[in-house]
Every structure is written in structure tokens, then in C-alpha cells.
Coordinates of C-alpha atoms in Angstrom, one line a residue:
Chain A
X1 CA 28.6 -20.4 21.6
X2 CA 30.4 -21.9 18.7
X3 CA 28.2 -21.1 15.7
X4 CA 28.5 -21.8 11.9
X5 CA 26.7 -19.6 9.5
X6 CA 26.1 -21.1 6.0
X7 CA 25.3 -18.4 3.4
X8 CA 26.7 -14.9 3.8
X9 CA 24.1 -12.7 2.1
X10 CA 22.2 -9.9 3.8
X11 CA 20.8 -12.1 6.6
X12 CA 23.7 -14.5 7.0
X13 CA 26.3 -11.8 6.7
X14 CA 24.5 -9.7 9.3
X15 CA 24.2 -12.7 11.6
X16 CA 28.0 -13.4 11.3
X17 CA 28.6 -9.7 12.3
X18 CA 26.1 -9.7 15.1
X19 CA 27.3 -13.0 16.6
X20 CA 30.9 -11.9 16.4
X21 CA 30.0 -8.5 18.0
X22 CA 28.2 -10.4 20.9
X23 CA 31.4 -12.4 21.6
X24 CA 30.5 -15.7 20.1
X25 CA 32.9 -17.9 18.3
X26 CA 31.5 -17.8 14.8
X27 CA 32.7 -19.2 11.4
X28 CA 31.1 -18.5 8.1
X29 CA 30.8 -20.1 4.7
X30 CA 29.4 -19.0 1.4
X31 CA 29.3 -20.9 -1.9
X32 CA 30.7 -17.8 -3.7
X33 CA 34.5 -17.5 -3.4
X34 CA 34.4 -13.6 -3.8
X35 CA 32.0 -13.4 -0.8
X36 CA 34.3 -15.6 1.3
X37 CA 37.2 -13.4 0.3
X38 CA 35.3 -10.2 1.2
X39 CA 34.4 -11.7 4.7
X40 CA 38.0 -12.8 5.3
X41 CA 39.3 -9.4 4.4
X42 CA 37.2 -8.0 7.2
X43 CA 38.8 -10.4 9.6
X44 CA 36.0 -13.0 9.9
X45 CA 36.9 -16.7 10.2
X46 CA 35.7 -18.3 7.0
X47 CA 35.6 -22.0 6.0
X48 CA 35.9 -23.4 2.5
X49 CA 33.1 -25.9 2.6
X50 CA 29.9 -26.7 4.5
X51 CA 31.6 -29.8 6.1
X52 CA 34.5 -27.6 7.3
X53 CA 32.3 -24.8 8.7
X54 CA 30.0 -27.1 10.8
X55 CA 32.9 -29.1 12.2
X56 CA 33.1 -28.5 15.9
X57 CA 30.0 -26.1 15.9
X58 CA 27.3 -26.3 18.5
X59 CA 24.8 -24.5 16.3
X60 CA 24.5 -24.2 12.5
X61 CA 22.4 -21.3 11.0
X62 CA 21.4 -22.1 7.4
X63 CA 21.1 -18.6 5.8
X64 CA 20.5 -19.8 2.2
X65 CA 17.3 -19.4 0.1
X66 CA 14.6 -22.1 0.4
X67 CA 15.4 -23.4 -3.0
X68 CA 19.0 -24.0 -2.0
X69 CA 18.3 -25.8 1.3
X70 CA 17.8 -29.3 -0.4
X71 CA 21.4 -29.0 -1.7
X72 CA 22.9 -27.9 1.5
X73 CA 21.2 -30.3 4.0
X74 CA 23.0 -33.5 2.7
X75 CA 26.3 -31.7 3.3
X76 CA 25.5 -31.7 7.1
X77 CA 26.0 -35.5 7.0
X78 CA 28.6 -35.8 9.8
X79 CA 27.1 -33.0 12.0
X80 CA 24.7 -33.7 14.8
X81 CA 24.5 -30.2 16.5
X82 CA 21.6 -27.8 16.6
X83 CA 20.3 -26.4 13.3
X84 CA 18.3 -23.3 12.5
X85 CA 17.3 -21.4 9.3
X86 CA 16.1 -18.0 8.3
X87 CA 13.8 -18.6 5.4
X88 CA 10.4 -16.9 5.0
X89 CA 8.4 -20.2 4.9
X90 CA 8.5 -22.6 7.8
X91 CA 6.2 -25.6 7.0
X92 CA 8.4 -26.9 4.1
X93 CA 11.6 -26.4 6.0
X94 CA 10.2 -28.2 9.0
X95 CA 9.7 -31.2 6.6
X96 CA 13.2 -31.0 5.1
X97 CA 14.8 -31.0 8.6
X98 CA 12.6 -33.3 10.5
X99 CA 15.4 -35.7 11.3
X100 CA 17.6 -33.0 12.8
X101 CA 17.9 -31.2 16.1
X102 CA 16.1 -28.3 14.4
X103 CA 14.3 -25.0 15.4
X104 CA 13.1 -23.1 12.4
X105 CA 13.5 -19.3 12.4
X106 CA 12.6 -16.3 10.4
X107 CA 14.0 -12.8 11.2
X108 CA 11.5 -10.2 9.7
X109 CA 14.4 -8.0 8.5
X110 CA 13.9 -7.7 4.8
X111 CA 15.0 -4.6 3.0
X112 CA 15.6 -3.4 -0.6
X113 CA 19.3 -4.2 -0.6
X114 CA 20.9 -7.7 -0.6
X115 CA 24.3 -9.4 -0.4
X116 CA 27.2 -9.5 2.1
X117 CA 28.1 -5.9 1.2
X118 CA 24.7 -4.7 2.5
X119 CA 24.9 -6.7 5.8
X120 CA 25.4 -5.0 9.1
X121 CA 25.7 -6.1 12.7
X122 CA 22.7 -4.1 14.0
X123 CA 20.2 -5.5 11.4
X124 CA 18.3 -7.5 14.0
X125 CA 18.1 -4.9 16.7
X126 CA 14.4 -4.5 17.4
X127 CA 13.3 -6.8 14.6
X128 CA 10.8 -9.6 15.1
X129 CA 12.5 -13.0 14.9
X130 CA 10.0 -15.9 14.6
X131 CA 11.3 -19.1 16.3
X132 CA 9.1 -22.1 15.6
X133 CA 7.9 -24.2 18.5
X134 CA 6.0 -27.4 17.7
X135 CA 4.2 -29.1 20.6
X136 CA 5.6 -32.7 21.1
X137 CA 8.3 -32.1 18.5
X138 CA 10.6 -29.2 19.2
X139 CA 13.0 -29.7 22.1
X140 CA 12.2 -26.8 24.4
X141 CA 15.8 -26.5 25.6
X142 CA 16.9 -26.0 22.0
X143 CA 14.3 -23.4 21.5
X144 CA 15.4 -21.5 24.7
X145 CA 19.0 -21.7 23.6
X146 CA 18.2 -19.9 20.3
X147 CA 15.8 -17.5 21.9
X148 CA 18.6 -16.5 24.3
X149 CA 21.0 -16.1 21.4
X150 CA 18.7 -13.9 19.3
X151 CA 17.3 -11.8 22.1
X152 CA 20.9 -11.1 23.0
X153 CA 21.2 -9.4 19.6
X154 CA 18.2 -7.2 20.3
X155 CA 15.6 -9.2 18.4
X156 CA 12.0 -9.6 19.6
X157 CA 11.6 -13.4 19.6
X158 CA 8.1 -14.6 18.6
X159 CA 7.2 -18.2 19.5
X160 CA 4.8 -19.8 17.0
X161 CA 4.2 -23.0 15.2
X162 CA 5.3 -23.3 11.6
X163 CA 1.7 -23.4 10.4
X164 CA 0.8 -20.2 12.3
X165 CA 3.9 -18.5 10.9
X166 CA 3.0 -19.4 7.4
X167 CA -0.6 -18.2 7.7
X168 CA 0.5 -14.9 9.2
X169 CA 3.2 -14.4 6.6
X170 CA 0.6 -15.0 3.9
X171 CA -1.6 -12.4 5.5
X172 CA 0.9 -9.6 6.1
X173 CA 3.4 -10.1 3.3
X174 CA 2.6 -12.6 0.6
X175 CA -1.0 -11.7 -0.2
X176 CA -0.2 -7.9 0.1
X177 CA 2.4 -8.4 -2.7
X178 CA -0.3 -10.0 -4.9
X179 CA -2.8 -7.2 -4.1
X180 CA -0.1 -4.6 -5.0
X181 CA 0.7 -6.4 -8.3
X182 CA -3.0 -6.6 -9.3
X183 CA -3.4 -2.8 -8.6
X184 CA -0.2 -1.8 -10.4
X185 CA -1.2 -3.9 -13.5
X186 CA -4.2 -1.7 -14.1
X187 CA -2.2 1.3 -15.4
X188 CA -0.8 -0.9 -18.2
X189 CA -4.2 -1.0 -20.0
X190 CA -5.2 2.5 -18.7
X191 CA -2.5 5.1 -18.9
X192 CA -5.0 7.7 -17.8
X193 CA -5.3 5.9 -14.4
X194 CA -1.5 6.2 -14.2
X195 CA -1.6 9.9 -14.7
X196 CA -4.3 10.4 -12.0
X197 CA -2.7 8.0 -9.4
X198 CA -1.7 9.7 -6.2
X199 CA -1.1 8.6 -2.6
X200 CA -3.4 5.6 -2.3
X201 CA -2.1 4.2 -5.6
X202 CA 1.6 4.9 -4.7
X203 CA 1.4 3.1 -1.3
X204 CA -0.9 0.4 -2.4
X205 CA 1.4 -0.7 -5.2
X206 CA 4.9 0.0 -3.7
X207 CA 5.9 -3.6 -3.3
X208 CA 4.7 -4.5 -6.8
X209 CA 8.1 -3.2 -7.9
X210 CA 9.8 -6.1 -6.2
X211 CA 11.6 -8.5 -8.6
X212 CA 8.7 -10.7 -9.9
X213 CA 10.8 -13.9 -9.5
X214 CA 11.3 -13.1 -5.7
X215 CA 7.6 -12.5 -5.1
X216 CA 6.7 -15.6 -7.1
X217 CA 9.2 -17.7 -5.1
X218 CA 7.9 -16.4 -1.8
X219 CA 4.3 -17.0 -2.7
X220 CA 5.0 -20.3 -4.4
X221 CA 6.9 -21.6 -1.4
X222 CA 3.9 -20.9 0.8
X223 CA 1.2 -21.6 -1.7
X224 CA -1.1 -23.5 0.6
X225 CA -1.5 -20.7 3.1
X226 CA -1.4 -18.0 0.3
X227 CA -4.2 -19.5 -1.6
X228 CA -6.3 -20.1 1.5
X229 CA -5.9 -16.5 2.8
X230 CA -6.3 -15.0 -0.7
X231 CA -9.7 -16.8 -1.1
X232 CA -10.7 -15.6 2.3
X233 CA -9.9 -12.0 1.3
X234 CA -11.7 -12.4 -2.0
X235 CA -14.7 -13.2 0.1
X236 CA -14.2 -10.0 2.1
X237 CA -14.0 -8.0 -1.1
X238 CA -17.2 -9.6 -2.4
X239 CA -19.0 -8.7 0.8
X240 CA -17.8 -5.1 0.3
X241 CA -19.1 -5.2 -3.2
X242 CA -22.5 -6.5 -1.9
X243 CA -22.6 -3.6 0.6
X244 CA -22.2 -1.2 -2.3
X245 CA -25.4 -2.7 -3.8
X246 CA -27.5 -1.8 -0.8
X247 CA -30.1 0.9 -0.9
X248 CA -27.9 3.0 1.4
X249 CA -24.4 1.9 0.3
X250 CA -22.6 4.3 2.7
X251 CA -24.5 2.9 5.7
X252 CA -23.9 -0.7 4.6
X253 CA -20.1 -0.3 3.9
X254 CA -19.1 1.9 6.8
X255 CA -19.2 -0.7 9.6
X256 CA -17.1 -3.1 7.5
X257 CA -14.4 -0.4 6.9
X258 CA -14.4 0.6 10.6
X259 CA -12.8 -2.7 11.6
X260 CA -9.8 -2.1 9.4
X261 CA -9.6 1.5 10.3
X262 CA -9.4 0.8 14.0
X263 CA -7.0 -2.0 13.5
X264 CA -4.7 0.1 11.3
X265 CA -4.7 3.1 13.6
X266 CA -3.7 0.9 16.5
X267 CA -0.8 -0.6 14.5
X268 CA 2.0 -1.1 15.3
X269 CA 0.9 -2.0 18.8
X270 CA 2.3 -0.2 21.8
X271 CA 3.8 -2.8 24.2
X272 CA 2.5 -2.9 27.7
X273 CA 4.5 -3.6 30.9
X274 CA 7.1 -6.4 30.7
X275 CA 5.8 -9.6 32.3
X276 CA 7.3 -13.0 33.1
X277 CA 6.0 -16.0 31.2
X278 CA 6.9 -19.7 32.3
X279 CA 9.3 -21.3 29.9
X280 CA 6.7 -23.8 28.8
X281 CA 5.5 -24.7 25.3
X282 CA 1.8 -23.7 25.7
X283 CA 2.5 -20.5 27.6
X284 CA 5.0 -19.4 25.0
X285 CA 2.6 -20.2 22.1
X286 CA -0.2 -18.3 23.8
X287 CA 2.2 -15.3 24.0
X288 CA 2.9 -15.4 20.3
X289 CA -0.8 -15.8 19.4
X290 CA -1.7 -12.7 21.4
X291 CA 0.8 -10.6 19.4
X292 CA 3.5 -10.7 22.1
X293 CA 7.3 -11.6 22.0
X294 CA 10.2 -12.6 24.2
X295 CA 12.8 -10.0 25.1
X296 CA 15.1 -12.1 27.3
X297 CA 15.4 -15.7 28.6
X298 CA 15.9 -16.9 32.2
X299 CA 16.3 -20.4 33.6
X300 CA 12.7 -21.2 34.1
X301 CA 10.9 -18.3 32.6
X302 CA 11.2 -15.6 29.9
X303 CA 10.6 -11.8 30.0
X304 CA 7.8 -10.9 27.5
X305 CA 6.0 -7.9 26.1
X306 CA 2.5 -7.9 24.8
X307 CA 0.4 -5.3 22.9
X308 CA -0.9 -2.8 25.5
X309 CA -4.5 -3.5 24.6
X310 CA -5.2 -7.1 24.0
X311 CA -8.9 -6.3 23.3
X312 CA -10.3 -6.5 19.8
X313 CA -11.5 -3.1 18.6
X314 CA -15.2 -2.8 19.4
Chain B
X1 CA -12.3 36.7 -14.4
X2 CA -15.1 37.2 -11.8
X3 CA -15.3 34.0 -9.9
X4 CA -17.5 32.7 -7.1
X5 CA -16.3 29.9 -4.8
X6 CA -19.1 28.1 -2.9
X7 CA -17.6 26.1 0.0
X8 CA -14.4 27.1 1.6
X9 CA -12.9 23.9 2.9
X10 CA -9.4 22.6 1.9
X11 CA -10.1 22.7 -1.9
X12 CA -12.5 25.7 -2.0
X13 CA -10.3 27.7 0.4
X14 CA -7.2 26.9 -1.6
X15 CA -9.1 27.9 -4.8
X16 CA -10.1 31.2 -3.3
X17 CA -6.4 31.9 -2.4
X18 CA -5.0 30.7 -5.7
X19 CA -7.5 32.7 -7.8
X20 CA -6.9 35.9 -5.7
X21 CA -3.1 35.4 -6.0
X22 CA -3.5 35.1 -9.8
X23 CA -5.3 38.5 -9.9
X24 CA -8.9 37.3 -10.5
X25 CA -11.8 39.0 -8.9
X26 CA -13.0 36.3 -6.5
X27 CA -15.7 36.1 -3.9
X28 CA -16.3 33.2 -1.5
X29 CA -19.1 31.8 0.5
X30 CA -19.3 29.0 3.1
X31 CA -22.4 27.8 5.0
X32 CA -20.4 28.0 8.2
X33 CA -20.3 31.5 9.7
X34 CA -17.0 31.0 11.5
X35 CA -15.4 30.0 8.2
X36 CA -16.8 33.1 6.5
X37 CA -15.4 35.2 9.4
X38 CA -12.0 33.5 9.2
X39 CA -11.8 34.2 5.4
X40 CA -12.9 37.8 5.9
X41 CA -10.3 38.4 8.6
X42 CA -7.7 37.4 6.0
X43 CA -9.1 40.1 3.7
X44 CA -11.0 38.0 1.2
X45 CA -14.4 39.2 -0.2
X46 CA -17.0 36.9 1.3
X47 CA -20.8 36.8 0.6
X48 CA -23.5 35.8 3.1
X49 CA -25.5 33.5 0.7
X50 CA -25.1 31.4 -2.4
X51 CA -27.4 33.9 -4.3
X52 CA -25.2 36.8 -3.2
X53 CA -21.9 35.1 -4.1
X54 CA -22.9 34.1 -7.6
X55 CA -24.5 37.5 -8.5
X56 CA -22.4 39.1 -11.2
X57 CA -20.0 36.2 -11.5
X58 CA -18.8 34.7 -14.8
X59 CA -17.8 31.4 -13.2
X60 CA -19.1 29.6 -10.1
X61 CA -16.9 26.8 -8.6
X62 CA -19.0 24.5 -6.3
X63 CA -16.5 23.2 -3.8
X64 CA -18.9 21.3 -1.5
X65 CA -19.2 17.5 -1.0
X66 CA -21.2 15.4 -3.4
X67 CA -23.9 14.9 -0.8
X68 CA -24.4 18.7 -0.4
X69 CA -24.6 19.5 -4.1
X70 CA -28.4 18.7 -4.3
X71 CA -29.0 21.4 -1.7
X72 CA -26.8 24.0 -3.3
X73 CA -27.8 23.7 -6.9
X74 CA -31.4 25.1 -6.5
X75 CA -29.9 28.2 -4.9
X76 CA -28.2 29.0 -8.3
X77 CA -31.7 29.7 -9.7
X78 CA -31.1 33.2 -11.0
X79 CA -27.6 32.5 -12.2
X80 CA -26.8 31.5 -15.8
X81 CA -23.0 31.7 -15.9
X82 CA -20.5 28.9 -16.1
X83 CA -20.4 26.3 -13.3
X84 CA -17.7 23.8 -12.3
X85 CA -17.2 21.5 -9.3
X86 CA -14.4 19.7 -7.6
X87 CA -16.0 16.4 -6.4
X88 CA -14.3 13.0 -6.7
X89 CA -17.1 11.4 -8.8
X90 CA -18.1 12.9 -12.1
X91 CA -21.0 10.9 -13.6
X92 CA -23.6 11.7 -10.9
X93 CA -22.6 15.4 -10.9
X94 CA -23.0 15.5 -14.7
X95 CA -26.6 14.3 -14.2
X96 CA -27.2 16.9 -11.5
X97 CA -26.0 19.8 -13.6
X98 CA -27.1 18.7 -17.1
X99 CA -29.3 21.8 -17.5
X100 CA -26.4 24.2 -16.7
X101 CA -23.4 25.7 -18.6
X102 CA -21.3 23.1 -16.8
X103 CA -17.8 21.6 -17.0
X104 CA -17.1 19.0 -14.2
X105 CA -13.7 19.1 -12.5
X106 CA -11.7 17.1 -10.0
X107 CA -8.4 18.4 -8.7
X108 CA -6.3 15.4 -7.4
X109 CA -5.1 17.3 -4.4
X110 CA -6.3 15.3 -1.4
X111 CA -4.4 15.3 1.8
X112 CA -4.7 14.2 5.4
X113 CA -5.8 17.7 6.6
X114 CA -9.1 19.5 5.8
X115 CA -10.9 22.8 6.3
X116 CA -10.2 26.4 5.5
X117 CA -7.4 26.6 8.0
X118 CA -5.5 23.9 6.0
X119 CA -6.0 25.6 2.6
X120 CA -3.1 27.2 0.8
X121 CA -2.7 29.1 -2.5
X122 CA -0.1 26.7 -3.9
X123 CA -2.2 23.5 -3.3
X124 CA -2.8 23.0 -7.1
X125 CA 0.7 23.7 -8.3
X126 CA 1.7 20.6 -10.3
X127 CA -1.5 18.7 -9.3
X128 CA -3.6 16.8 -11.9
X129 CA -6.9 18.6 -12.4
X130 CA -9.4 16.5 -14.3
X131 CA -11.7 18.6 -16.5
X132 CA -14.6 16.7 -18.1
X133 CA -15.2 16.9 -21.8
X134 CA -18.2 15.1 -23.2
X135 CA -18.5 14.8 -27.0
X136 CA -21.7 16.6 -28.3
X137 CA -22.4 18.0 -24.8
X138 CA -19.6 20.1 -23.3
X139 CA -19.2 23.5 -24.9
X140 CA -15.5 23.4 -25.9
X141 CA -15.1 27.2 -25.4
X142 CA -16.2 26.7 -21.7
X143 CA -13.8 23.8 -21.3
X144 CA -10.9 25.9 -22.7
X145 CA -11.8 28.8 -20.4
X146 CA -11.5 26.6 -17.3
X147 CA -8.4 24.9 -18.7
X148 CA -6.8 28.3 -19.1
X149 CA -7.8 29.3 -15.6
X150 CA -6.4 26.1 -13.9
X151 CA -3.2 25.8 -15.9
X152 CA -2.6 29.4 -14.9
X153 CA -2.5 28.1 -11.3
X154 CA 0.1 25.5 -12.2
X155 CA -2.3 22.5 -12.5
X156 CA -1.9 19.8 -15.1
X157 CA -5.3 19.7 -16.8
X158 CA -6.4 16.3 -17.9
X159 CA -9.2 16.1 -20.5
X160 CA -11.5 13.0 -20.0
X161 CA -15.1 12.0 -20.1
X162 CA -17.0 11.7 -16.8
X163 CA -17.2 7.9 -17.3
X164 CA -13.5 7.6 -18.0
X165 CA -12.7 9.6 -14.9
X166 CA -14.9 7.5 -12.7
X167 CA -13.3 4.3 -13.9
X168 CA -9.8 5.6 -13.4
X169 CA -10.8 6.9 -9.9
X170 CA -12.2 3.5 -9.0
X171 CA -8.9 1.9 -10.2
X172 CA -6.3 4.2 -8.5
X173 CA -8.2 5.3 -5.4
X174 CA -11.5 3.8 -4.5
X175 CA -10.6 0.1 -4.9
X176 CA -7.2 0.6 -3.4
X177 CA -9.0 1.9 -0.3
X178 CA -11.1 -1.3 -0.1
X179 CA -8.0 -3.5 -0.6
X180 CA -6.3 -1.7 2.2
X181 CA -9.3 -2.1 4.5
X182 CA -9.5 -5.9 3.8
X183 CA -5.8 -6.3 4.5
X184 CA -5.9 -4.3 7.7
X185 CA -8.9 -6.2 9.1
X186 CA -6.9 -9.4 9.2
X187 CA -4.9 -8.4 12.3
X188 CA -8.2 -8.0 14.3
X189 CA -8.6 -11.8 14.3
X190 CA -4.9 -12.6 14.3
X191 CA -2.8 -10.4 16.6
X192 CA 0.3 -12.5 15.7
X193 CA 0.0 -11.2 12.1
X194 CA 0.0 -7.6 13.5
X195 CA 3.2 -8.4 15.4
X196 CA 4.9 -9.7 12.3
X197 CA 3.7 -7.0 9.9
X198 CA 6.5 -4.9 8.3
X199 CA 6.9 -2.8 5.2
X200 CA 4.5 -4.5 2.8
X201 CA 1.7 -4.5 5.5
X202 CA 2.4 -0.9 6.5
X203 CA 2.2 0.5 2.9
X204 CA -0.6 -1.8 1.7
X205 CA -2.9 -0.7 4.6
X206 CA -1.9 3.0 5.1
X207 CA -5.2 4.4 3.6
X208 CA -7.3 1.9 5.7
X209 CA -6.8 4.5 8.5
X210 CA -9.0 7.0 6.6
X211 CA -12.3 7.8 8.3
X212 CA -14.6 4.9 7.3
X213 CA -17.5 7.3 6.5
X214 CA -15.3 9.2 4.0
X215 CA -14.1 6.0 2.3
X216 CA -17.7 4.7 2.2
X217 CA -19.1 7.9 0.8
X218 CA -16.3 8.0 -1.9
X219 CA -17.0 4.4 -2.9
X220 CA -20.7 4.7 -2.6
X221 CA -20.8 7.7 -4.8
X222 CA -19.0 5.8 -7.6
X223 CA -20.4 2.4 -6.9
X224 CA -21.1 1.4 -10.5
X225 CA -17.4 1.8 -11.5
X226 CA -16.1 0.6 -8.1
X227 CA -18.1 -2.7 -8.3
X228 CA -17.1 -3.3 -11.9
X229 CA -13.3 -2.7 -11.3
X230 CA -13.5 -4.6 -8.0
X231 CA -14.9 -7.7 -9.8
X232 CA -12.3 -7.4 -12.6
X233 CA -9.5 -7.3 -9.9
X234 CA -11.1 -10.3 -8.1
X235 CA -10.7 -12.1 -11.4
X236 CA -7.0 -11.1 -11.5
X237 CA -6.5 -12.4 -8.0
X238 CA -8.3 -15.7 -8.9
X239 CA -5.9 -16.1 -11.9
X240 CA -2.9 -15.6 -9.5
X241 CA -4.4 -18.2 -7.2
X242 CA -4.7 -20.6 -10.1
X243 CA -1.1 -20.0 -11.1
X244 CA -0.1 -21.0 -7.6
X245 CA -1.8 -24.4 -8.2
X246 CA 0.4 -25.1 -11.2
X247 CA 3.1 -27.8 -11.1
X248 CA 5.7 -25.0 -11.2
X249 CA 3.9 -22.2 -9.4
X250 CA 6.9 -19.8 -9.6
X251 CA 7.1 -20.2 -13.4
X252 CA 3.3 -19.8 -13.7
X253 CA 3.1 -16.7 -11.5
X254 CA 6.2 -14.7 -12.5
X255 CA 4.9 -13.5 -15.9
X256 CA 1.7 -12.2 -14.3
X257 CA 3.7 -10.3 -11.7
X258 CA 6.1 -8.9 -14.3
X259 CA 3.4 -6.7 -15.8
X260 CA 2.7 -4.9 -12.5
X261 CA 6.4 -4.7 -11.6
X262 CA 7.3 -3.0 -14.9
X263 CA 4.3 -0.7 -14.7
X264 CA 5.1 0.3 -11.1
X265 CA 8.8 0.9 -11.8
X266 CA 7.9 3.2 -14.7
X267 CA 5.4 5.2 -12.5
X268 CA 5.0 8.1 -12.2
X269 CA 5.7 8.7 -15.9
X270 CA 8.5 11.0 -17.0
X271 CA 6.9 13.5 -19.4
X272 CA 8.4 13.8 -22.8
X273 CA 8.9 16.9 -24.9
X274 CA 6.0 19.5 -24.9
X275 CA 3.9 19.2 -28.0
X276 CA 1.0 21.3 -29.4
X277 CA -2.4 19.6 -29.6
X278 CA -5.4 21.1 -31.6
X279 CA -8.1 22.5 -29.3
X280 CA -10.6 19.9 -30.5
X281 CA -12.6 17.5 -28.5
X282 CA -11.2 14.2 -29.9
X283 CA -7.6 15.3 -29.9
X284 CA -7.9 16.4 -26.3
X285 CA -9.6 13.2 -25.2
X286 CA -6.9 11.2 -27.0
X287 CA -4.4 13.2 -25.0
X288 CA -6.1 12.3 -21.7
X289 CA -6.4 8.6 -22.6
X290 CA -2.7 8.3 -23.4
X291 CA -1.9 9.6 -19.9
X292 CA -1.1 13.2 -21.0
X293 CA -2.2 16.6 -19.8
X294 CA -2.5 20.3 -20.8
X295 CA 0.0 22.8 -19.5
X296 CA -1.2 25.9 -21.2
X297 CA -4.0 27.0 -23.5
X298 CA -3.7 29.1 -26.7
X299 CA -6.3 30.3 -29.1
X300 CA -6.5 27.3 -31.4
X301 CA -4.4 24.7 -29.7
X302 CA -3.0 23.7 -26.3
X303 CA 0.5 22.9 -25.1
X304 CA 0.6 19.3 -23.8
X305 CA 2.9 16.8 -22.1
X306 CA 2.6 13.0 -22.5
X307 CA 4.5 10.2 -20.7
X308 CA 7.9 9.8 -22.4
X309 CA 7.3 6.2 -23.4
X310 CA 3.7 5.6 -24.6
X311 CA 4.6 2.0 -25.2
X312 CA 3.1 -0.7 -23.1
X313 CA 5.7 -2.6 -21.1
X314 CA 6.7 -5.6 -23.2

């Protein structure tokens, strides 16, 4: 495929490398001249503008932050090929690109480092790559084209709607960052607590060390889902607090904790046998909802893995 | 010193080993005959009852769970020496032992394993060991005797009141366990979230895998402080949610996250220069409140370390 990658940070740079390694005809662009120079020095084909990089491409991957997308999208004016992105929030991006041949994506491949210098061609090997599939909106053939491309790089492609992605991201990433920040803040007022903190404090607060601007941008970009899930979890914490008021607090609290304990012990899920799933919107969405993913794409169906036990813990 | 250790699990067994290694005359007892036999086989002096183990001892360390203490304490009937304990909640134990020569303790040396087989003589080397000091109640000479004993085993002895300990334990251990359980529970209803979970979910939920009965007992035993700190943190989470409603959610949320980020990056604290602190109740409690600890005990003062920077992050 002829692919354009706009933005050559950790994700865009790694995508450039992975696509080149897989034999695709890939061209990159970054707003930063030094990054373009670094990529050229390594032998990659690099354009000097968005207009130049998308010219003649079949697919354009926008690998810039959410806040930069509104500046980049107008520069696609003369381009009518397929577009995808890699940002961590999918609802707002879906709105921004609703007049395009667009399939939203989100590779779950974050790490502490950033920038082109940190990029590597194997970054997506084994990583979950969300690809948004909206009933009556996404062109299934476009979705399958991207799923084929990314599974070819070793990614586990997860079919979901933008709304489902944003809820899940709030649950497993955005709200956990807020929980960590709230816990970490405690030792500012109480240095004694800091001196006594051990394993549960260390792990429960690790991501609180993330740059505050990044966490705020991530949560702010998904604030609808973050606020909804945060309020739901506050309700759970209030129920736990009520259980502690019971005559026998241990008996009242234990069943509530058992759910989380069983879920955490079974995580990450062991995949069961590979199965074939029809290449149809509802079947693919059902796969994603059950915690499964696509490992390769055929003409009329896909090969999929699901968690070995689909049962809820009893 | 002549020391009796009642209960030979991970903590009691390690205490038996550490005291013997430090040249003290130590005798152990455990309610389980197989544990007594295992300890005898290793050459330790083991008694067959609580009454026998405390006879002739200067100090008795109760290393049994909180729920077992009410059964053990009456068996100390004929004993009038010094008593300490190792449980994770200090207010209720203070009440149970208020008619004794008692100094409550809590070595922060938890780990995944348990039982005598997991015990080791170096378990307390470098660990924070809370020793409770109540103004107008604790005999300072008893406190200093225990501080000398435990610093001699390499522990960092932290002087605090029982109430201060229980608040700090709720903040850095008990509530973090509830947060982890609430986050882990989410993937029961939403397997998609489990499939997308990465680093922040993994770390934020790690302690949710703890046996639910243990977490419930720990939180239930300290429910006053746990409920108070949990409600305070729910207030913090609600403030974060309000910040996300602001016209510029990123600008509103960032300052709130900065506190936790700075605190977490500076944790664990680097100790400054060793200083001498008078062996007086208020001076010792001030040391504990500032996040400091005792490393050795002299006749009229102690050697102490404090976090290098006592300043609150700006």
C-alpha cells in the first residue's frame, strides 16, 4: 500500500518503520524540520508538507495529538483517500473527520519515552489496536483494509464503536490516572504517610508521576466518559464505605472485594482457540465486546481470539 | 534481652530469627504443633503454651492476627513484663492492652508469602517499624527499650501515636486496596476494557488480587480511619470531576494533578544528614510527623533521619 504518515513521534515514527519493514511504500512528514532530517538520515522518504505527503497516497495515518488534529485536517483538502488516526479519544475525532473516508484507530502502545528517537519498528507487535467500526457509517471494506494492515504488523485488532472505546479507555486508563493522583496527593499533607508507604502505595500511585498536562489533556479530551465512569466508581466506593458500617464489616465487605479479586487474578485473559468470525459489522462488534480481537483478515471472514473463559466470575 | 514471641508466622518467625541472630535469649510459641516442630527442628527454643513462653521473659511480642489477640491476652495473666505487638491497626490494640506495660508496634514488612516457612532473619532490615508513643500514657523508657531492640535489627523506627498510625495506614494501604478493587471490578461487566487494559490498569489494580478476606479484615479493623479517609478522597475525586466540567478542563485539572505528580516523583524520600533528637515524647512525635525515623538509640537522645527536603512541593 502507498501510505502517508503525518507526525513522526513515538507512534508515527514506529508506524513509519513498521510499514517500511512490511514492504509498504511509505512517506512521512513531521512539522519539526529536525525530526524530518533525522528520519531522512535513516533513509526514509520524507515530504516537506502535509499536501506533499498525502499526494498519491491510498491511506493517510494522522499520528499527531488530538489538539493538533484541527490544524492538520484542513491541509488534507485535495486528498480523498482513506484516513486513520492514533489518538486516545475516538468520539471527538469521529466528529472532526465525519466528512472523510475515515476509520478511527488507537494503538494501546504507550510508554514512558516519546519522540522519533524512541520509535521502533516492533512497537505494535502484540499490542491491542482499536479500530472503530460504526454501524451504518463505517465502510466495512475500509475497516478490513486497515485491519489487514495492522494485523500484518503483529497488532491485535479490536473492533469497537468510538463510544465503547471511550468508555473502556476511561475505565482502564483515564480514571486510574485520577485515582493515582488522589492517592499520591495525600503524602503532601502527611509526610508520615509517605514514610510508611510500601507496595500498595507504590503501585497505586505509579502513573501519578505522569506529566500533569498530559493526564489532564487525556481526561479532558474524554471528559464525558471520564465523568460518567468516575461517578459510577464513586458510587462503588460509597457502597464499600457502607459495608464498613455494618455490624460485621468483614462479612459485609468481603463479597464486594471478591469480584475484583477474581477479575484481577484472571487478567490478562488467556486466549482460547482461534476461531473464524464472519467479516460483518455486528459479528465483529460482538467479538470486541466479548474481549476478543482479530489476528488476521481473509476475504469473507477474519481469524479471531477470545478470552478462554467468557464466563463472568461467579 | 529475654524475649518471648507468640505466633510464628511470617512476622513472628522472622522476629524469632532476627532476635536470635542478634544474640538475644528468645523463646517462641505457636498454636500450631507442626509450626512448633518446624521451629524446634531448626534449633530454636520453643514452648508448648503461652504461659510457658512468657515465664521469665522481659519482653513478649504478640505476633498473632488482630482477631486472635482477644484469645491470647488473657493467657498472659501471670506475666507483668513489657508487651508489644505487630498488627496493622493500632487503636483497637491500644484499647485491648491498656492495663499492660504496652508499646504497640507495626513493622511495614508485608509480602505475598506467609507462614513460618517464609520467615527470614533479615526481613526487618531497612523496613519501617512503627512504635506507638502516646503522650501521658506510654512509658518512654519502655519505648526506648523497644526502639533500641528494633533499630538493632536494622529497622527504621517511626514514633507516632496510634491514631496517627491508623490514619496513615488507611491512606497508604487500606484505601488503596479499596481503590484497586473498585477498578478491577470494572472488567467483570466490560470484558472489552479488560482486553484494552495496559500499564495503568495493571499497576492500579495489582493489590486487588489479595485474598478478599484479608483486605476486608484489614479495612474492617481500621474502619473509622478508612471511612474518614475514603470520604475525603471521594471529595477529591468529585473536585476533579468538577474541574472536567470547566470551560477549559485541561487548565482546570492540571494544577490539581501537579500536587500528586510532584509528591510521587519525590517518593520515596531521600534521607538527609543524620541528626540527634532528644529522647523526649514531643521531639520524637515531631520526628515521625515530619516523615522521619530513628536509626539508633543512645542514653539521652536518638540518631534520626528525615526526608532531605521537608518542604511541601510548591
